[in-house]
Tab-separated table of C-alpha atoms in Angstrom:
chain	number	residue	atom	x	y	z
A	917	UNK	CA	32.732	-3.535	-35.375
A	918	UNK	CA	32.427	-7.435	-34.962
A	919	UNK	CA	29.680	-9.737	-34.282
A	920	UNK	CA	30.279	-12.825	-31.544
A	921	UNK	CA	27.967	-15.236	-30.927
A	922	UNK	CA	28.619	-15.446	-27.130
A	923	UNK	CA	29.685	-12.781	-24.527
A	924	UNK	CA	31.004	-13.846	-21.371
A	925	UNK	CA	31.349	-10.885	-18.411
A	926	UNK	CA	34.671	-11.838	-15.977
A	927	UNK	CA	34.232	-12.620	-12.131
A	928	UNK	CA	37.209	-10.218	-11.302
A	929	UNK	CA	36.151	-7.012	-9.282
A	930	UNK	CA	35.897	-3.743	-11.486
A	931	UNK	CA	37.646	-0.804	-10.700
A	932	UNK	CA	34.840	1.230	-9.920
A	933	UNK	CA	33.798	-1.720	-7.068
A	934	UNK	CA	34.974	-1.203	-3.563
A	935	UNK	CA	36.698	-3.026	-1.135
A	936	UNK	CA	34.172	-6.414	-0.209
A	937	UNK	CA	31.664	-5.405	-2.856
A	938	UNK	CA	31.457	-8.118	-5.331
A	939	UNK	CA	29.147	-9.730	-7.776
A	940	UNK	CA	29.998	-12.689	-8.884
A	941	UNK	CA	28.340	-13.639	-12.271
A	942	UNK	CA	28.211	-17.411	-13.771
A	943	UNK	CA	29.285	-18.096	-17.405
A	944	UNK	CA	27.942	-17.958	-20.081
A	945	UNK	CA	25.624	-14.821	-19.827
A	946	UNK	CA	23.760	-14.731	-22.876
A	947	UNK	CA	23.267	-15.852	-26.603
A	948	UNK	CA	23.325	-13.832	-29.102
A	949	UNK	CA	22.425	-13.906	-32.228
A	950	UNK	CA	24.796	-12.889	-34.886
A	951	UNK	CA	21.233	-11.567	-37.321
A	952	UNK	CA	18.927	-10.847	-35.537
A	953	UNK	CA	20.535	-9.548	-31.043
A	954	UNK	CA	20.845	-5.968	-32.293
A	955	UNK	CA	23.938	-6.044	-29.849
A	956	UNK	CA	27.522	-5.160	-31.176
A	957	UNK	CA	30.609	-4.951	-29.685
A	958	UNK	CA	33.115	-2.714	-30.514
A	959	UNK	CA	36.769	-4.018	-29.959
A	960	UNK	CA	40.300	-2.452	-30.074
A	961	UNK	CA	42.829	-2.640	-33.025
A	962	UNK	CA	44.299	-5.844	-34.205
A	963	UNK	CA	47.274	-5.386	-32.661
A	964	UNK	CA	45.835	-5.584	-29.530
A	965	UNK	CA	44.102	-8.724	-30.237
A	966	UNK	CA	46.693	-10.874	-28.577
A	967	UNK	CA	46.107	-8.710	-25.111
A	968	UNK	CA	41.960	-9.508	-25.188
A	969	UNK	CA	41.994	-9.901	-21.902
A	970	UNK	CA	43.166	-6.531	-21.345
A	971	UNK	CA	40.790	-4.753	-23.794
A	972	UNK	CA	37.982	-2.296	-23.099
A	973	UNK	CA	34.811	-3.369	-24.785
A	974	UNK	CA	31.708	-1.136	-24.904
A	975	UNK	CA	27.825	-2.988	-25.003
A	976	UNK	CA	25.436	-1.439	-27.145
A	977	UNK	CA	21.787	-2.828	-26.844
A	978	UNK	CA	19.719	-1.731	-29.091
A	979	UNK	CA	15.243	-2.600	-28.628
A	980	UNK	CA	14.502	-4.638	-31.657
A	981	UNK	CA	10.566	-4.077	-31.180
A	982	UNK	CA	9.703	-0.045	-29.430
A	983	UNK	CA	5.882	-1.564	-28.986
A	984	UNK	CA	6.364	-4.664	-26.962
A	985	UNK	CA	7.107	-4.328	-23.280
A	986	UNK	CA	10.398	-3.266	-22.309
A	987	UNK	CA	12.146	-5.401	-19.919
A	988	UNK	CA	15.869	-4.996	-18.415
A	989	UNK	CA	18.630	-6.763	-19.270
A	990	UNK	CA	18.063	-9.576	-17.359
A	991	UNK	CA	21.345	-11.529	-15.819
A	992	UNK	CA	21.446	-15.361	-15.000
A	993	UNK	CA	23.456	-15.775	-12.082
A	994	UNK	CA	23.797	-18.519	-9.391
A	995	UNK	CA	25.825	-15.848	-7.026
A	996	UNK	CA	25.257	-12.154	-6.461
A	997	UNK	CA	26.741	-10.192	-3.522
A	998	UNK	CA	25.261	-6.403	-2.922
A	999	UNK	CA	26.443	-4.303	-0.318
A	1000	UNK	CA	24.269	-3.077	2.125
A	1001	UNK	CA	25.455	0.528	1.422
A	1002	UNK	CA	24.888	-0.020	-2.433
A	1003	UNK	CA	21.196	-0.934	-1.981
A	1004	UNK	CA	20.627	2.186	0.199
A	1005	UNK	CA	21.823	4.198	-3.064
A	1006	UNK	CA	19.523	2.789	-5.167
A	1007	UNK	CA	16.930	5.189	-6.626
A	1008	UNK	CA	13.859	4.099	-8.612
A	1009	UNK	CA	11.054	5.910	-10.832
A	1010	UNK	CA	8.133	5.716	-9.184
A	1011	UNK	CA	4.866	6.254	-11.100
A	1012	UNK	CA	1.540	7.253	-9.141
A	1013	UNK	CA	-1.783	6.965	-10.748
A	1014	UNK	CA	-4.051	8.687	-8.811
A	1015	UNK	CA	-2.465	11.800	-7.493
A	1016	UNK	CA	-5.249	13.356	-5.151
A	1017	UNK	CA	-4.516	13.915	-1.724
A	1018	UNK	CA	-2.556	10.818	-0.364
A	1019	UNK	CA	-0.627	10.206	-4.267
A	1020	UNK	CA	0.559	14.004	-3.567
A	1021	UNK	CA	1.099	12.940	0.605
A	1022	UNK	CA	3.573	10.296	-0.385
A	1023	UNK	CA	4.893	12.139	-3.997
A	1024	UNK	CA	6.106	15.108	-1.371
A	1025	UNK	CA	8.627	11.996	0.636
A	1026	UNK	CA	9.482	10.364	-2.230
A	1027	UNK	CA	11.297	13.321	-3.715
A	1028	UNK	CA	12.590	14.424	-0.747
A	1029	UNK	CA	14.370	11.003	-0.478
A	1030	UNK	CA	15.937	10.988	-3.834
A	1031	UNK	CA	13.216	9.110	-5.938
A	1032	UNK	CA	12.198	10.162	-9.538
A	1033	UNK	CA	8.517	10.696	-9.193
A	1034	UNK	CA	5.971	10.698	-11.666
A	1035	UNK	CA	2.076	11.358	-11.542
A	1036	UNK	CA	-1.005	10.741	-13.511
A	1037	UNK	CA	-4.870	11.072	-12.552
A	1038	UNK	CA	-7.899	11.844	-14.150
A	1039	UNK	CA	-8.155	15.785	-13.129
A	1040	UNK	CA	-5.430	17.863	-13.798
A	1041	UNK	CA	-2.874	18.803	-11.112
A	1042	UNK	CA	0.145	19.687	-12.871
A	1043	UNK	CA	0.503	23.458	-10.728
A	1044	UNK	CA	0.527	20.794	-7.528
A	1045	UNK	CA	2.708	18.373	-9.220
A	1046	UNK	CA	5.217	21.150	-10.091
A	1047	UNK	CA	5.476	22.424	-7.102
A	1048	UNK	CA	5.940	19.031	-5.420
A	1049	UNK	CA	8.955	18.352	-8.501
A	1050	UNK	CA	6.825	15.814	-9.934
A	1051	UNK	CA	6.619	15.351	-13.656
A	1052	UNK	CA	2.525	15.353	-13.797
A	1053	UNK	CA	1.212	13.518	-17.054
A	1054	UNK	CA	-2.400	13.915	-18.395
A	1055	UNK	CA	-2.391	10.945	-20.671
A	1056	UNK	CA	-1.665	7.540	-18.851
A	1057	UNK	CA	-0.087	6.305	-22.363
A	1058	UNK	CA	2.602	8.759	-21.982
A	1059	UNK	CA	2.686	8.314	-18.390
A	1060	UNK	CA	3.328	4.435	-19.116
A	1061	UNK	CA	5.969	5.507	-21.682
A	1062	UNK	CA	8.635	6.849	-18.996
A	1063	UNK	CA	8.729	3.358	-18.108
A	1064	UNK	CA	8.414	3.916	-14.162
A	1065	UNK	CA	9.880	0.363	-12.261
A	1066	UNK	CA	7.606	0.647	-9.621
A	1067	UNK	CA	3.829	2.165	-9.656
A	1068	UNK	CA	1.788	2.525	-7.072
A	1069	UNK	CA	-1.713	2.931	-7.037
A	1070	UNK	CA	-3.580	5.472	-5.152
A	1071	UNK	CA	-7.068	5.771	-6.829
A	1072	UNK	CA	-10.024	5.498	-4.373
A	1073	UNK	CA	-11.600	2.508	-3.962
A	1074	UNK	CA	-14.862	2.507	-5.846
A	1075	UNK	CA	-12.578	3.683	-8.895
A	1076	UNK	CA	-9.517	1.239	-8.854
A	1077	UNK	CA	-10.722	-2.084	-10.960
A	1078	UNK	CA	-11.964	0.570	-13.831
A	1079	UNK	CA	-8.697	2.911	-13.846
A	1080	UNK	CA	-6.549	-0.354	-13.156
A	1081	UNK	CA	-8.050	-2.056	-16.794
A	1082	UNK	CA	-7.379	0.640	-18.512
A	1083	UNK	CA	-3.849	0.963	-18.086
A	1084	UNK	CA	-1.826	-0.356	-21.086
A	1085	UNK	CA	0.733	-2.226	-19.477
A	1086	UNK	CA	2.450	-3.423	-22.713
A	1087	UNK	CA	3.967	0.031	-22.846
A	1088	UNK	CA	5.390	-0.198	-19.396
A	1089	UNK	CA	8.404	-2.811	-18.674
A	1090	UNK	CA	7.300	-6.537	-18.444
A	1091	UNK	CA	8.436	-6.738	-14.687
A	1092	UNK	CA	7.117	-3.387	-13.177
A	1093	UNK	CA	6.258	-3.396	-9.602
A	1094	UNK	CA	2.591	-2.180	-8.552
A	1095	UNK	CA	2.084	-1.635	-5.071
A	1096	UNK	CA	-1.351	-0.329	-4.025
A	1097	UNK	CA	-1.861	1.787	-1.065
A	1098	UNK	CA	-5.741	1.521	-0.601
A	1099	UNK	CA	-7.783	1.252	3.069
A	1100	UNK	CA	-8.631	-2.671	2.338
A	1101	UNK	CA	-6.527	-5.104	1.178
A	1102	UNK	CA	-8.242	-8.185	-0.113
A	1103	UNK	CA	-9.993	-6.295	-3.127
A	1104	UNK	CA	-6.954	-5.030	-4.500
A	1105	UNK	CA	-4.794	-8.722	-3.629
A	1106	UNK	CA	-7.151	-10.002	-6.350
A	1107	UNK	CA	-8.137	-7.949	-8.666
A	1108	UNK	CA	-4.388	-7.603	-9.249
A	1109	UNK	CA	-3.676	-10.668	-9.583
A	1110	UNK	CA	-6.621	-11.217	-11.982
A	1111	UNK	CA	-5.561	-8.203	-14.232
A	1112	UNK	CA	-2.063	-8.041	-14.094
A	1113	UNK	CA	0.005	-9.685	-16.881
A	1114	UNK	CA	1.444	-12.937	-14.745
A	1115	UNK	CA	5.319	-11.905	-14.833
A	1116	UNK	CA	4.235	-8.161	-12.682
A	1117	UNK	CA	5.408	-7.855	-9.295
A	1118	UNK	CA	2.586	-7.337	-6.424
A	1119	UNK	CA	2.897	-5.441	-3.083
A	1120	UNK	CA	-0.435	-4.448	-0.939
A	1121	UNK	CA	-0.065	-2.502	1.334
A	1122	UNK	CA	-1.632	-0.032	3.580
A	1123	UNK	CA	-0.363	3.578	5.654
A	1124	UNK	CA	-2.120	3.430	8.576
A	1125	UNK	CA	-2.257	6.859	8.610
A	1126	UNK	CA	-2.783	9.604	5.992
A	1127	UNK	CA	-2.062	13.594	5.239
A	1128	UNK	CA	-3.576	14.295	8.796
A	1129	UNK	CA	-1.743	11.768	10.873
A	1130	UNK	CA	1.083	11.609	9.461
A	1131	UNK	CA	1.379	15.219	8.724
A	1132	UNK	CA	4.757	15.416	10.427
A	1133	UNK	CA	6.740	12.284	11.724
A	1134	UNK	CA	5.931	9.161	10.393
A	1135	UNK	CA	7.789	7.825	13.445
A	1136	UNK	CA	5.326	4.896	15.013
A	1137	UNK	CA	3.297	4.852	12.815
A	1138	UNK	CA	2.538	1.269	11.650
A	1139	UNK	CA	2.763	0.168	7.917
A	1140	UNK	CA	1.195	-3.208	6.880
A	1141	UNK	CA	2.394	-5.323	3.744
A	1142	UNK	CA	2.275	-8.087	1.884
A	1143	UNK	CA	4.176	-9.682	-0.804
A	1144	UNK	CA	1.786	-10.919	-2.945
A	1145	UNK	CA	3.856	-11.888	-5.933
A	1146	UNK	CA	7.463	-11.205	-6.487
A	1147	UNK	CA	9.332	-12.794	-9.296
A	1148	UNK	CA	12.662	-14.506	-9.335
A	1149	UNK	CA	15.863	-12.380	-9.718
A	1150	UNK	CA	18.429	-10.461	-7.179
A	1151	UNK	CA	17.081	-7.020	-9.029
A	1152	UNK	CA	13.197	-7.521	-8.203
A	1153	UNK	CA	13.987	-8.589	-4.617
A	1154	UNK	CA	16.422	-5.542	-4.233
A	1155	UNK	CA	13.549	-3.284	-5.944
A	1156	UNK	CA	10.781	-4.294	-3.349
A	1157	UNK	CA	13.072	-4.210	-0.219
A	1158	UNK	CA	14.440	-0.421	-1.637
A	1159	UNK	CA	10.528	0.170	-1.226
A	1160	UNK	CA	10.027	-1.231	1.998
A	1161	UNK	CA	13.062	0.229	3.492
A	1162	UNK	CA	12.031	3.797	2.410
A	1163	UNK	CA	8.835	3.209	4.983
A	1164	UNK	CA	11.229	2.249	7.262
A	1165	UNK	CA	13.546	4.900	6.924
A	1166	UNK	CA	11.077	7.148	7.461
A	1167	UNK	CA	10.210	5.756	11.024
A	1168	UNK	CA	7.067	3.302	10.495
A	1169	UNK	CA	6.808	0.423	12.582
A	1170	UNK	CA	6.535	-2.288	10.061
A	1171	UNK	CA	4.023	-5.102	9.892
A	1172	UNK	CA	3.858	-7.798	7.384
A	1173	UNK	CA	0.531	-9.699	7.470
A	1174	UNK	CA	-1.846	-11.002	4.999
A	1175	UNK	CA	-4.808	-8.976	3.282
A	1176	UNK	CA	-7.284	-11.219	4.705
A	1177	UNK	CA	-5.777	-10.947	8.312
A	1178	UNK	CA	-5.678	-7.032	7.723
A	1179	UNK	CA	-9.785	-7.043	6.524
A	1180	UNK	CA	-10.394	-8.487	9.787
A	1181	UNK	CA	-8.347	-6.706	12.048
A	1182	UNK	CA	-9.121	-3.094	9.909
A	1183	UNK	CA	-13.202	-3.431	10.698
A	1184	UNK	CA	-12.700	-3.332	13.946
A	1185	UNK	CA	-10.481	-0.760	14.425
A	1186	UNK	CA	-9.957	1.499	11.058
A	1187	UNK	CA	-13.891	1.142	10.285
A	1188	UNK	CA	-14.787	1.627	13.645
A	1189	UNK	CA	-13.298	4.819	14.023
A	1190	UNK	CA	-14.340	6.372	11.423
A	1191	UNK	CA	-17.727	5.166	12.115
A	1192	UNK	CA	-17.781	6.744	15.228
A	1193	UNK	CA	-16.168	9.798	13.924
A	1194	UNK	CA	-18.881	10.226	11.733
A	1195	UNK	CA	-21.536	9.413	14.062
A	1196	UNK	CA	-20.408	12.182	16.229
A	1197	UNK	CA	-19.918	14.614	13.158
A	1198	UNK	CA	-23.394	13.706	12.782
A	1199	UNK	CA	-24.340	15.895	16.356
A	1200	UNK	CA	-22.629	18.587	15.154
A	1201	UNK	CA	-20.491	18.915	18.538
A	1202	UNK	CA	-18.992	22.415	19.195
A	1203	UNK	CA	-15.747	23.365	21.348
A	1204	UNK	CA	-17.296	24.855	24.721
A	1205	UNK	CA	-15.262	26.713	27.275
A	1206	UNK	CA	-14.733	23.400	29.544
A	1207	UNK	CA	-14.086	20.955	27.042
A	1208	UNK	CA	-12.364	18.072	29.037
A	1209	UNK	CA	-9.245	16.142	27.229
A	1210	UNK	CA	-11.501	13.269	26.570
A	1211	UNK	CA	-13.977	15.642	24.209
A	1212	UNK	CA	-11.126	17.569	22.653
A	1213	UNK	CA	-10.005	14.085	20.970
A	1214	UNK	CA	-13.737	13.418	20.233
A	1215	UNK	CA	-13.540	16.338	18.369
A	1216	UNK	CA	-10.042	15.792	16.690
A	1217	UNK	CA	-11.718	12.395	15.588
A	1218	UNK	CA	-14.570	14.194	13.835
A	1219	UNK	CA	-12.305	16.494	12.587
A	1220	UNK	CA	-10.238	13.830	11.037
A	1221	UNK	CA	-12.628	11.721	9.627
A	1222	UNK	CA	-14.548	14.535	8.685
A	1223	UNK	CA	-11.512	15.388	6.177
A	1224	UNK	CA	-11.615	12.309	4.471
A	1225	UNK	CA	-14.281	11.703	1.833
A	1226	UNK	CA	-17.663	9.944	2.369
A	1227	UNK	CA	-16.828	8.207	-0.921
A	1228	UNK	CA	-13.398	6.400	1.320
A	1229	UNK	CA	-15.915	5.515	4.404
A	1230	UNK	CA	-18.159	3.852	1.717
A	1231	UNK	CA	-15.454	1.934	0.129
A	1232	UNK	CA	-13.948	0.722	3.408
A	1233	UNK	CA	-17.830	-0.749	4.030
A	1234	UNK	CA	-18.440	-1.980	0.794
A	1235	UNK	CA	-15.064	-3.978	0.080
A	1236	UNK	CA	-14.747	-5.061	3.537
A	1237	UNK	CA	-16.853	-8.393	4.372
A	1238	UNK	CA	-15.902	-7.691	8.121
A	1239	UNK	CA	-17.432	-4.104	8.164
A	1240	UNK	CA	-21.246	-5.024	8.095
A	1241	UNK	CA	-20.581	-7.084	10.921
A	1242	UNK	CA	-19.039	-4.690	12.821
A	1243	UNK	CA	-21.983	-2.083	11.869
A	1244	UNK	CA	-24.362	-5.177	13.705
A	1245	UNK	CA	-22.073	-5.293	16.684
A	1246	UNK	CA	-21.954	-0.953	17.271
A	1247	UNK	CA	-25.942	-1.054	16.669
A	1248	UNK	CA	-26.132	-4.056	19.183
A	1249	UNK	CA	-23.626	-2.458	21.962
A	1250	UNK	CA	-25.678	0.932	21.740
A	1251	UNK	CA	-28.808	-0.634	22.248
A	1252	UNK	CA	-27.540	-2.885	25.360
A	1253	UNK	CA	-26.024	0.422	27.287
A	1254	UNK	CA	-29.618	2.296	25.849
A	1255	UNK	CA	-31.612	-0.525	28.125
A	1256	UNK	CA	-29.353	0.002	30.964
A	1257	UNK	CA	-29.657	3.725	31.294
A	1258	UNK	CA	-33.890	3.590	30.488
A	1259	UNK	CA	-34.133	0.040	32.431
A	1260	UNK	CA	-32.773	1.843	35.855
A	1261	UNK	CA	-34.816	5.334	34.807
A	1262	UNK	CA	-38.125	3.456	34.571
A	1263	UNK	CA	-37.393	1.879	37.851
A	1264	UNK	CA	-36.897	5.316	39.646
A	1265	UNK	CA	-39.549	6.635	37.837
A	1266	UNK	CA	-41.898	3.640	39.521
A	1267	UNK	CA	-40.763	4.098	42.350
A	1268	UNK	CA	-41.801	7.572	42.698
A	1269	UNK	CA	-44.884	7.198	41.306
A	1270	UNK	CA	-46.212	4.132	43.626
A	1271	UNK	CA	-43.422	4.180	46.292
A	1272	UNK	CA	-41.175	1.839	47.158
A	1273	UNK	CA	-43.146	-0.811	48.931
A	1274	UNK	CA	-45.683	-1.992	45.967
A	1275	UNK	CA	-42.698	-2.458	44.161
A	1276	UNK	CA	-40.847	-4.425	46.759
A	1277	UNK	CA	-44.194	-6.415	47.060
A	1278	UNK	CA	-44.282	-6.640	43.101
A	1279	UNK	CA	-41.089	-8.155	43.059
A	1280	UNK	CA	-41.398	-10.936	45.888
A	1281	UNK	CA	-44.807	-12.035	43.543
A	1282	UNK	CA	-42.773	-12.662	40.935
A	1283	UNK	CA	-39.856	-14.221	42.634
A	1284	UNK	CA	-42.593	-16.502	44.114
A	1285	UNK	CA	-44.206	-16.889	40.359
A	1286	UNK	CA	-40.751	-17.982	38.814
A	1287	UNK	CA	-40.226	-20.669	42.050
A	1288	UNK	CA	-43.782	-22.364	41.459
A	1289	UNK	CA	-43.351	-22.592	37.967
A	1290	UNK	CA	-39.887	-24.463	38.250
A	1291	UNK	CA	-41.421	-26.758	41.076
A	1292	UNK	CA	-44.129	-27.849	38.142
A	1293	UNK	CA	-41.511	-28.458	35.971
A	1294	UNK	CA	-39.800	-31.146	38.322
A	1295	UNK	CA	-42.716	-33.040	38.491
């Protein structure tokens, strides 16, 4: 075994490396330290010393400290060229804290597309987890210990800034990528940012559709994201494209968009809905024997929203500036069409009561009220 102060890694395509696939490093890689890099290299005889060039040498890193953060071997280059096909190989751990119904939704995909997943939530769910092939860990310490590169966070909303603090994110790598998956965006945008150690990558985002929608195809359905905070290096970008492209794969119609645009455009539409839904659950409506298509999907929405939790309907008020307006705007529309309907009743109803003529004769006094007063108001 020797010691070297520098390593250098060669520009020539390995074996292994197809046809056009190249990465092209620039010299020198690294530093090391001859006390203290805990890397060794392990040469060939001395009689092969004259044909370096030719020799096979093995890297061995070893972690000098097993409680600070671990972080990958990190590369300097100027130039990198990746295939196409080699980033649709790659393959990440992907850690989800919160594993109720949605964490399990997207676990069930992940797998199927290859992806190590992990799991983690505050009630236990390691039958579901098995069955989904997900390793299921009670303790988030030993979650954070498999080192997962990206996480995503699928905790409700109400819940997220106290189970997002008490994470303990020097045991996970210094670069991990969080991406949260939660029905508003601008809460999470900062609370990450405000919690996470600086050098973590950020990724909101939001399904537009859950285990009820998206039940079968994801095809159409729309995905929003943002990239909040992505640090430098060919790996990171690779990792949060890998992410995105999974949607993608899977058939979303992709939308990248910031979390304040999203706020906005999610009261109105998101909020609404499920305001309405519940509104409507609210009637109890029943299925009769004539249902027309237009009350079947009234009843599919109450159905729908009915599934989700009341504690998801308050968070999507509560952490949504744009949802009390919207609540003003429903309460105002209702009462406008409510004035309409009894405005035209209580004429009908006059009408029958003291005939058509005293109300004709009603109206031409006031017409004739309205003209005087404006002529008073000239002078």
């Amino acid at each position: 075994m020797i010691s070297l102060n520098s390593a250098f890694i060669s520009n020539k395509p390995t074996s292994s490396c197809r046809p056009g696939k190249r990465i092209t490093f620039v010299q020198p890689i690294c530093s090391l330290n001859k006390r203290n890099s805990g890397i060794a290299l392990s040469s060939t005889s001395s009689t092969d010393r004259n044909a370096e060039t030719k020799s096979k040498r093995t890297v061995k890193v070893k972690a000098e400290n097993t409680s600070a953060p671990v972080e990958p071997l990190q590369v300097n280059a100027t130039t990198e060229t990746i295939d196409s096909d080699q980033e649709d190989d790659l393959k990440f751990t992907v850690g989800i804290i919160g594993f109720g119904k949605f964490g399990q939704f997207l676990a069930k995909r992940l797998v199927a597309s290859g992806h190590k997943v992990l799991a983690t939530s505050r009630t236990s769910y390691d039958k579901v987890a098995k069955d989904l092939g997900v390793g299921f860990y009670s303790d988030i310490d030993d979650f954070c210990e498999e080192h997962p590169e990206i996480i995503i966070l699928a905790s409700s909303i109400p819940s997220t800034e106290k189970v997002l603090t008490s994470i303990p994110f020097q045991r996970l790598k210094r670069n991990t990528l969080f991406v949260d998956v939660l029905s508003v965006k601008v809460f999470p945008k900062y609370l990450l940012k405000r919690v996470l150690p600086p050098n973590m990558d950020i990724l909101c985002t939001h399904p537009m559709f859950g285990p009820d929608s998206g039940r079968g195809s994801w095809n159409g359905l729309n995905f929003m994201y943002e990239r909040v905070q992505i640090g430098p290096g060919a790996y990171r970008q690779r990792r949060i494209e890998t992410f995105l492209r999974f949607f993608r794969d899977q058939g979303c119609r992709m939308v990248e968009m910031s979390c304040e645009e999203h706020d906005r455009q999610a009261a109105s539409t998101q909020f609404i809905t499920h305001t309405v839904g519940r509104i409507l659950g609210a009637m109890d409506l029943k299925s009769t024997d004539i249902d027309t298509k237009g009350f079947e999907a009234l009843l599919n929405l109450v159905n729908n929203t009915a599934n989700d939790s009341f504690e998801l309907y308050y968070g999507l008020f509560l952490y949504n500036r744009s949802a009390a307006d919207e609540i003003s705007r429903l309460e105002a529309a209702f009462k406008s069409i409510k004035k309409q309907l009894f405005g035209r009743l209580d004429n009908i109803a006059r009408e029958m009561l003291l005939g058509s003529a005293v109300i004709e004769a009603e109206k031409n006094s006031s017409s004739s009220n309205n003209s005087s007063d404006s002529g008073i108001g000239k002078q």
